[in-house]
Coordinates of C-alpha atoms in Angstrom, one line a residue:
X287 CA -14.8 13.6 13.3
X288 CA -12.7 11.8 15.7
X289 CA -11.5 9.5 13.1
X290 CA -11.0 12.0 10.6
X291 CA -9.1 14.1 13.1
X292 CA -6.9 10.7 13.5
X293 CA -6.4 9.7 10.3
X294 CA -4.9 13.2 9.5
X295 CA -2.6 13.0 12.3
X296 CA -1.5 9.7 11.2
X297 CA -0.6 11.3 8.0
X298 CA 1.2 14.2 9.2
X299 CA 3.4 11.8 11.6
X300 CA 4.4 9.6 8.6
X301 CA 5.3 12.2 6.0
X302 CA 8.4 11.5 5.1
X303 CA 9.8 9.1 7.9
X304 CA 11.4 5.9 7.4
X305 CA 11.9 3.3 9.7
X306 CA 14.2 3.4 12.6
X307 CA 17.1 1.5 12.4
X308 CA 20.2 0.7 14.2
X309 CA 23.6 2.3 13.2
X310 CA 25.1 0.3 10.2
X311 CA 21.9 -1.6 9.6
X312 CA 19.9 -1.5 6.1
X313 CA 16.8 0.2 6.5
X314 CA 13.4 -1.7 6.7
X315 CA 10.7 -1.4 4.0
X316 CA 9.0 1.7 4.4
X317 CA 5.4 0.9 4.3
X318 CA 2.9 3.8 3.3
X319 CA 1.7 5.6 6.6
X320 CA -1.9 5.5 5.2
X321 CA -2.0 2.3 5.0
X322 CA -4.9 0.4 6.0
X323 CA -5.0 -3.3 7.3
X324 CA -6.9 -5.8 5.3
X325 CA -6.8 -9.9 5.6
X326 CA -7.0 -11.4 2.2
X327 CA -9.6 -14.3 1.7
X328 CA -9.1 -18.0 0.7
X329 CA -12.3 -17.8 -1.2
X330 CA -14.0 -15.3 -3.3
X331 CA -17.4 -15.2 -0.9
X332 CA -15.8 -13.9 1.8
X333 CA -12.9 -11.5 -0.2
X334 CA -12.6 -8.1 1.4
X335 CA -13.1 -4.9 -1.0
X336 CA -10.5 -2.8 -1.8
X337 CA -11.5 0.7 -2.5
X338 CA -10.0 2.6 -5.4
X339 CA -7.4 5.4 -4.7
X340 CA -6.6 3.6 -1.1
X341 CA -3.7 1.6 0.1
X342 CA -3.4 -1.5 2.1
X343 CA -1.3 -3.9 4.4
X344 CA -1.5 -7.5 4.7
X345 CA 0.4 -11.0 5.1
X346 CA 1.1 -13.9 2.6
X347 CA 2.6 -17.1 4.0
X348 CA 4.5 -19.4 2.0
X349 CA 2.6 -21.3 -0.9
X350 CA -0.3 -18.9 0.2
X351 CA -3.3 -17.4 -1.8
X352 CA -4.6 -14.5 -0.7
X353 CA -8.4 -13.1 -2.7
X354 CA -10.1 -9.3 -2.4
X355 CA -12.7 -8.1 -4.3
X356 CA -12.8 -4.7 -6.4
X357 CA -16.2 -2.9 -7.7
X358 CA -15.4 -1.5 -11.1
X359 CA -17.4 0.2 -13.6
X360 CA -17.5 0.3 -17.4
X361 CA -16.0 3.3 -18.0
X362 CA -12.2 3.1 -16.0
X363 CA -9.2 0.7 -16.7
X364 CA -8.3 -0.7 -13.4
X365 CA -5.0 -1.4 -11.9
X366 CA -4.0 -3.5 -8.5
X367 CA -0.5 -3.9 -7.5
X368 CA 1.0 -5.9 -4.8
X369 CA 4.3 -5.2 -3.3
X370 CA 6.0 -8.3 -1.5
X371 CA 8.1 -7.3 1.3
X372 CA 10.4 -11.1 2.6
X373 CA 12.2 -10.6 5.9
X374 CA 15.8 -9.4 5.6
X375 CA 17.9 -12.2 5.6
X376 CA 15.1 -14.7 4.6
X377 CA 16.4 -17.7 2.8
X378 CA 14.9 -17.3 -1.2
X379 CA 15.2 -19.6 -4.2
X380 CA 15.7 -18.1 -7.6
X381 CA 12.6 -19.6 -8.3
X382 CA 10.4 -18.0 -5.2
X383 CA 7.6 -15.6 -7.3
X384 CA 4.7 -13.5 -6.8
X385 CA 1.8 -13.4 -8.7
X386 CA -1.0 -11.2 -9.0
X387 CA -4.2 -11.7 -11.6
X388 CA -7.4 -10.1 -11.9
X389 CA -10.4 -12.2 -12.6
X390 CA -14.4 -11.7 -13.6
X391 CA -17.0 -13.5 -11.8
X392 CA -17.0 -16.6 -14.3
X393 CA -13.3 -16.9 -13.1
X394 CA -11.3 -15.7 -16.4
X395 CA -8.0 -14.1 -16.3
X396 CA -8.5 -9.9 -17.4
X397 CA -5.0 -10.3 -16.8
X398 CA -2.0 -11.5 -14.5
X399 CA 1.9 -10.8 -13.7
X400 CA 4.9 -12.8 -12.2
X401 CA 7.9 -11.8 -10.8
X402 CA 10.7 -13.9 -9.4
X403 CA 13.9 -13.0 -7.6
X404 CA 15.7 -14.3 -10.4
X405 CA 19.7 -15.2 -10.0
X406 CA 20.2 -12.4 -7.5
X407 CA 18.3 -14.8 -5.1
X408 CA 18.2 -12.4 -1.9
X409 CA 15.4 -10.9 0.0
X410 CA 14.0 -7.6 -1.6
X411 CA 10.8 -6.3 -2.6
X412 CA 9.2 -7.0 -5.3
X413 CA 5.9 -5.7 -7.4
X414 CA 3.9 -6.7 -9.8
X415 CA 0.4 -5.6 -11.2
X416 CA -2.9 -6.9 -12.7
X417 CA -5.3 -4.5 -14.7
X418 CA -8.4 -4.5 -16.5
X419 CA -8.2 -2.7 -19.9
X420 CA -11.0 -1.6 -21.8
X421 CA -10.6 -2.7 -25.3
X422 CA -12.5 -2.2 -27.9
X423 CA -11.8 -5.7 -29.4
X424 CA -12.0 -7.5 -25.9
X425 CA -15.8 -8.7 -25.1
X426 CA -14.4 -10.2 -21.3
X427 CA -13.7 -8.2 -19.0
X428 CA -16.1 -5.0 -19.6
X429 CA -18.9 -5.3 -17.8
X430 CA -19.3 -3.3 -14.6
X431 CA -19.4 -5.3 -11.3
X432 CA -17.4 -7.4 -8.9
X433 CA -13.8 -8.5 -10.1
X434 CA -11.5 -10.5 -7.9
X435 CA -7.7 -9.9 -7.3
X436 CA -5.6 -13.0 -6.5
X437 CA -2.5 -12.4 -4.9
X438 CA -0.1 -15.9 -4.7
X439 CA 3.4 -17.0 -3.2
X440 CA 5.0 -19.6 -4.9
X441 CA 7.7 -20.8 -2.4
X442 CA 10.8 -23.6 -2.4
X443 CA 11.6 -26.5 0.4
X444 CA 14.8 -24.5 0.8
X445 CA 13.2 -21.2 1.2
X446 CA 12.3 -19.6 4.6
X447 CA 8.9 -20.2 5.8
X448 CA 8.3 -16.6 7.3
X449 CA 5.2 -14.6 6.1
X450 CA 6.0 -11.7 3.5
X451 CA 4.5 -8.4 4.1
X452 CA 1.9 -7.3 1.1
X453 CA 1.3 -3.8 0.0
X454 CA -1.7 -3.4 -2.2
X455 CA -2.8 -0.6 -4.1
X456 CA -5.9 -0.1 -6.4
X457 CA -5.9 2.9 -9.0
X458 CA -8.1 3.8 -11.9
X459 CA -7.4 5.5 -15.3
X460 CA -10.1 6.8 -17.3
X461 CA -10.8 5.8 -20.8
X462 CA -10.9 8.1 -23.7
X463 CA -13.4 10.5 -24.9
X464 CA -12.5 9.8 -28.5
X465 CA -10.6 6.7 -30.3
X466 CA -7.1 6.9 -31.0
X467 CA -4.2 4.6 -32.1
X468 CA -5.0 0.9 -31.4
X469 CA -1.1 -0.6 -32.2
X470 CA 2.0 0.0 -30.3
X471 CA 4.8 1.7 -32.4
X472 CA 6.9 -0.2 -34.0
X473 CA 10.2 1.8 -33.5
X474 CA 11.9 4.4 -31.4
X475 CA 15.2 6.1 -31.2
X476 CA 17.5 3.6 -28.9
X477 CA 20.8 5.3 -28.9
X478 CA 22.4 6.0 -25.6
X479 CA 21.9 10.1 -24.9
X480 CA 24.9 12.3 -23.7
X481 CA 25.9 11.9 -20.1
X482 CA 23.6 14.3 -18.0
X483 CA 25.4 17.5 -17.3
X484 CA 26.0 19.4 -14.1
X485 CA 28.1 17.2 -12.2
X486 CA 27.0 14.6 -9.5
X487 CA 24.4 16.0 -6.6
X488 CA 23.3 13.8 -3.3
X489 CA 19.8 12.6 -3.0
X490 CA 19.2 9.8 0.0
X491 CA 16.5 7.2 -1.8
X492 CA 13.8 6.3 0.1
X493 CA 12.6 3.1 1.9
X494 CA 9.4 2.3 -0.1
X495 CA 7.7 3.5 -2.9
X496 CA 5.2 5.6 -0.5
X497 CA 8.6 7.9 0.8
X498 CA 11.0 7.7 -2.7
X499 CA 12.4 11.1 -3.1
X500 CA 12.0 12.6 -6.6
X501 CA 14.7 13.2 -9.0
X502 CA 15.6 15.0 -12.2
X503 CA 17.7 14.6 -15.2
X504 CA 21.1 14.8 -13.9
X505 CA 23.4 12.3 -12.1
X506 CA 22.6 11.7 -8.2
X507 CA 24.8 10.2 -5.5
X508 CA 23.6 8.0 -2.6
X509 CA 25.1 5.5 -0.1
X510 CA 23.6 1.9 0.1
X511 CA 24.2 -0.9 2.6
X512 CA 24.4 -4.4 1.9
X513 CA 21.2 -6.0 2.2
X514 CA 19.4 -2.6 1.8
X515 CA 16.6 -1.4 -1.0
X516 CA 16.7 2.5 -2.1
X517 CA 13.8 4.0 -4.0
X518 CA 13.7 7.1 -6.2
X519 CA 11.1 8.6 -8.4
X520 CA 11.2 10.0 -12.0
X521 CA 8.1 12.2 -13.6
X522 CA 8.2 10.8 -17.1
X523 CA 5.5 12.9 -19.0
X524 CA 3.8 12.0 -22.6
X525 CA 6.2 11.6 -25.7
X526 CA 9.2 11.5 -23.2
X527 CA 12.2 9.0 -22.9
X528 CA 13.9 7.9 -19.9
X529 CA 17.5 6.3 -19.9
X530 CA 18.5 5.2 -16.3
X531 CA 21.8 3.5 -15.2
X532 CA 23.0 2.8 -11.5
X533 CA 27.0 2.8 -10.9
X534 CA 28.3 0.9 -7.6
X535 CA 31.5 2.2 -6.6
X536 CA 34.7 0.5 -6.1
X537 CA 35.8 -1.0 -2.8
X538 CA 38.9 -2.2 -1.2
X539 CA 39.6 -6.2 -1.3
X540 CA 39.1 -9.2 -3.8
X541 CA 36.3 -11.4 -4.3
X542 CA 33.6 -11.7 -6.7
X543 CA 29.9 -11.7 -6.4
X544 CA 27.1 -12.1 -9.1
X545 CA 23.9 -10.4 -8.9
X546 CA 25.4 -7.7 -6.9
X547 CA 23.0 -5.1 -7.8
X548 CA 19.9 -5.5 -9.0
X549 CA 17.9 -2.5 -10.4
X550 CA 14.1 -2.2 -11.4
X551 CA 11.8 0.2 -13.1
X552 CA 8.3 0.5 -12.3
X553 CA 5.8 2.8 -13.9
X554 CA 2.8 4.7 -12.2
X555 CA 0.5 1.8 -11.2
X556 CA 3.7 0.0 -10.0
X557 CA 3.9 -2.7 -13.1
X558 CA 7.3 -3.9 -13.3
X559 CA 8.9 -2.5 -16.7
X560 CA 12.5 -3.6 -16.7
X561 CA 15.1 -4.6 -14.4
X562 CA 18.9 -5.0 -14.8
X563 CA 20.1 -8.3 -12.1
X564 CA 23.3 -9.8 -13.5
X565 CA 25.8 -7.3 -12.3
X566 CA 29.0 -9.2 -11.2
X567 CA 30.8 -7.4 -8.5
X568 CA 35.0 -7.6 -7.8
X569 CA 35.7 -4.6 -6.1
X570 CA 35.9 -2.3 -9.1
X571 CA 33.4 0.3 -10.3
X572 CA 30.4 -1.8 -12.3
X573 CA 27.6 -0.1 -14.1
X574 CA 24.1 -1.6 -14.6
X575 CA 21.8 -0.1 -17.8
X576 CA 18.2 -0.4 -18.2
X577 CA 17.4 -1.1 -21.6
X578 CA 16.6 1.6 -23.9
X579 CA 12.8 2.2 -23.4
X580 CA 10.1 3.6 -25.7
X581 CA 8.7 7.4 -25.2
X582 CA 5.8 7.3 -23.1
X583 CA 2.5 6.8 -25.3
X584 CA -1.0 5.5 -24.8
X585 CA -0.7 3.2 -27.4
X586 CA 2.5 1.3 -26.2
X587 CA -0.2 -0.7 -24.1
X588 CA -1.3 -2.9 -27.0
X589 CA 2.7 -4.2 -27.3
X590 CA 3.1 -7.8 -25.9
X591 CA 6.1 -6.9 -24.5
X592 CA 6.6 -5.9 -20.8
X593 CA 9.0 -2.9 -21.8
X594 CA 6.8 -1.4 -24.1
X595 CA 3.4 -2.2 -22.6
X596 CA 4.7 -1.0 -19.0
X597 CA 5.3 2.8 -20.5
X598 CA 1.6 3.5 -21.1
X599 CA 1.2 6.3 -19.3
X600 CA 2.7 9.5 -18.1
X601 CA 3.4 10.1 -14.3
X602 CA 5.8 9.1 -11.2
X603 CA 8.1 6.0 -12.6
X604 CA 9.8 4.4 -9.6
X605 CA 13.2 2.9 -9.3
X606 CA 14.4 0.4 -7.0
X607 CA 18.1 -0.1 -6.4
X608 CA 19.1 -3.2 -3.9
X609 CA 22.6 -3.9 -2.8
X610 CA 23.2 -7.8 -2.4
X611 CA 23.7 -8.8 1.6
X612 CA 27.1 -11.1 0.0
X613 CA 28.9 -7.8 -0.9
X614 CA 29.3 -7.4 2.8
X615 CA 31.0 -10.9 3.5
X616 CA 33.6 -10.3 0.8
X617 CA 33.9 -6.7 1.1
X618 CA 32.9 -5.6 4.2
X619 CA 29.8 -4.3 6.0
X620 CA 29.9 -0.8 4.9
X621 CA 27.9 1.6 3.2
X622 CA 28.7 1.7 -0.7
X623 CA 28.8 4.5 -3.2
X624 CA 26.0 5.0 -5.3
X625 CA 25.5 6.9 -8.7
X626 CA 22.3 7.2 -10.9
X627 CA 22.3 8.7 -14.1
X628 CA 18.9 9.5 -15.4
X629 CA 18.1 11.1 -18.7
X630 CA 14.7 12.2 -20.0
X631 CA 14.6 12.9 -23.8
X632 CA 12.3 15.1 -25.6
X633 CA 9.8 17.6 -24.6
X634 CA 6.3 16.8 -23.5
X635 CA 3.6 16.0 -25.8
X636 CA -0.1 16.4 -25.5
X637 CA -2.2 14.1 -23.3
X638 CA -4.2 12.0 -24.5
X639 CA -8.3 12.9 -24.7
X640 CA -9.0 11.1 -21.3
X641 CA -12.9 11.7 -20.3
X642 CA -11.9 12.2 -16.9
X643 CA -9.2 13.7 -14.6
X644 CA -5.9 11.9 -15.2
X645 CA -5.0 11.9 -11.7
X646 CA -1.5 10.0 -11.1
X647 CA -1.1 9.5 -14.4
X648 CA -0.1 13.0 -15.4
X649 CA 3.0 14.9 -14.8
X650 CA 1.8 18.5 -13.0
X651 CA 4.1 21.5 -12.4
X652 CA 3.8 20.2 -8.6
X653 CA 5.7 16.9 -9.8
X654 CA 8.2 18.9 -11.7
X655 CA 8.7 21.1 -8.4
X656 CA 8.7 17.7 -6.5
X657 CA 11.3 16.4 -8.2
X658 CA 13.6 19.3 -8.5
X659 CA 13.4 19.6 -4.4
X660 CA 13.4 15.7 -4.2
X661 CA 10.0 15.6 -2.4
X662 CA 8.4 12.5 -2.1
X663 CA 4.7 11.3 -2.1
X664 CA 4.1 11.9 1.5
X665 CA 5.4 15.7 1.7
X666 CA 3.4 18.3 1.2
X667 CA 3.5 19.2 -2.7
X668 CA 5.0 16.0 -3.4
X669 CA 2.2 15.2 -5.6
X670 CA 1.3 11.4 -3.7
X671 CA -1.4 11.0 -1.9
X672 CA -4.3 13.3 -2.7
X673 CA -3.8 12.8 -6.5
X674 CA -3.7 8.9 -5.9
X675 CA -7.6 9.4 -4.2
X676 CA -8.7 12.0 -7.1
X677 CA -7.5 9.0 -9.2
X678 CA -9.7 6.6 -7.9
X679 CA -12.9 9.0 -6.9
X680 CA -12.5 7.9 -3.1
X681 CA -10.5 7.2 -0.3
X682 CA -9.1 8.5 3.0
X683 CA -8.5 11.8 1.0
X684 CA -12.1 12.6 0.4
X685 CA -13.1 11.7 3.9
X686 CA -10.4 14.0 5.2
X687 CA -11.8 16.9 3.3
X688 CA -15.0 16.6 4.2
X689 CA -14.4 16.0 7.7
X690 CA -12.0 19.3 7.9
X691 CA -15.2 20.9 6.3
X692 CA -17.1 20.2 8.7
X693 CA -15.0 20.9 11.4
X694 CA -14.6 24.4 9.9
X695 CA -18.5 25.1 9.6
X696 CA -18.7 24.2 13.3
X697 CA -16.0 26.3 14.4
X698 CA -17.6 29.0 12.6
X699 CA -21.1 28.5 14.0
X700 CA -19.4 28.6 17.7
X701 CA -17.7 31.9 16.9
X702 CA -21.1 33.6 16.5
X703 CA -21.1 33.7 12.7
X704 CA -24.2 36.0 11.4
X705 CA -27.4 34.5 10.1
X706 CA -26.9 32.0 7.6
X707 CA -22.9 32.4 8.3
X708 CA -20.7 29.3 7.7
X709 CA -23.5 27.7 5.2
X710 CA -22.3 29.7 2.4
X711 CA -19.3 29.3 0.5
X712 CA -17.6 28.1 3.4
X713 CA -19.5 25.1 3.9
X714 CA -19.6 23.9 0.1
X715 CA -16.7 25.7 -1.7
X716 CA -13.7 23.9 0.3
X717 CA -10.4 24.5 -1.6
X718 CA -9.5 20.9 -3.4
X719 CA -13.2 20.1 -3.4
X720 CA -13.6 20.1 -7.1
X721 CA -10.0 18.0 -8.8
X722 CA -6.4 19.0 -8.4
X723 CA -5.1 22.0 -10.1
X724 CA -2.4 20.9 -13.1
X725 CA -4.5 18.3 -15.1
X726 CA -4.6 20.2 -18.2
X727 CA -3.0 18.7 -21.1
X728 CA 1.1 19.7 -21.7
X729 CA 1.6 21.7 -24.9
X730 CA 3.2 19.6 -27.4
X731 CA 2.6 17.3 -29.9
X732 CA 0.0 14.5 -30.3
X733 CA -0.1 11.5 -28.0

């Protein structure tokens, strides 16, 4: 009980709070408040287990390799993501990279991805994921049992040797109760939509994926420091198409900075969908625009290109915007104006026939309200932590609910309830114990 209550206090204390910083300094990355410490192993025999629905925190050294274990059934797709956080000011090369792979017990890769800093080679958070997708025409990686997550950091001789922080997540997606399309769509509308109406509104970005505020369609303004990364999230439902651009405001002075404003979009499982890293800044206002993306569809997972494959499920899509620290050297150390333009096209379509609760792979009414209010996943009603637990089936939230139910039962008994008091509906019918509301399929066309 003490552990349960302490965990609840930790979640409450971390809700919506970013790391403290000195005036004029860019904010550090905001790790999830509920992240559990873990130490990856050097061999599969010693690999610690990652529970579905939980968040973990670790560190990885240059040219390091860490191994974790996940126990999977044969009825869920599985995703494991790693967010790498180099120290602010670390010297990096465009070739420094983070790789994540998921392997079966025979050492075969189920999948894997690698992400690099590219031409904008300055320290900023990067994320990559690996997955086990149950495909009818694939015999490997379908069995229930232990699988191994391998996270590797490949550094260069000229790069800083400091450890990078790691934030790890493991989530599950149910399979379908009936068969559906097995080929990715070949085309979709790619014309840029009209600018969002309503004029600019202010919304301060988060310091990490955990405290990223929600955005709806519209024009949003913020301020960003050189060397800082800002995070936002947008609910995108089945059949909807997302268009995003980021504008860096003008500044007095002359000069030139390449790779000034890298922008990356991640899907609900924190897989990289698309990025725009080549914006060159000369003091005049500049815009970075992501390529047109396909509407969200289950069949997108059968595509070979990253952009289509990543738009495989509904849920919160995350936007990371970073400002190159060289901007401060050329144009001055100060906050710079940032404008985001977000379009979400088309009405929501029907969800695919999942065989269980969709968890984070859905857009609920609560998510839509959180986007309007700018709530993050750490805030009440933010649609984050509890739905992550629902997707995994286990985790800190389940323990917390069970502990609070036991606490309520104990309090009722001590209050002198009559015979049987506290052992009826109050003991077994705690609100929230049976699945979160809002998982019903949206009204609309096919999935």
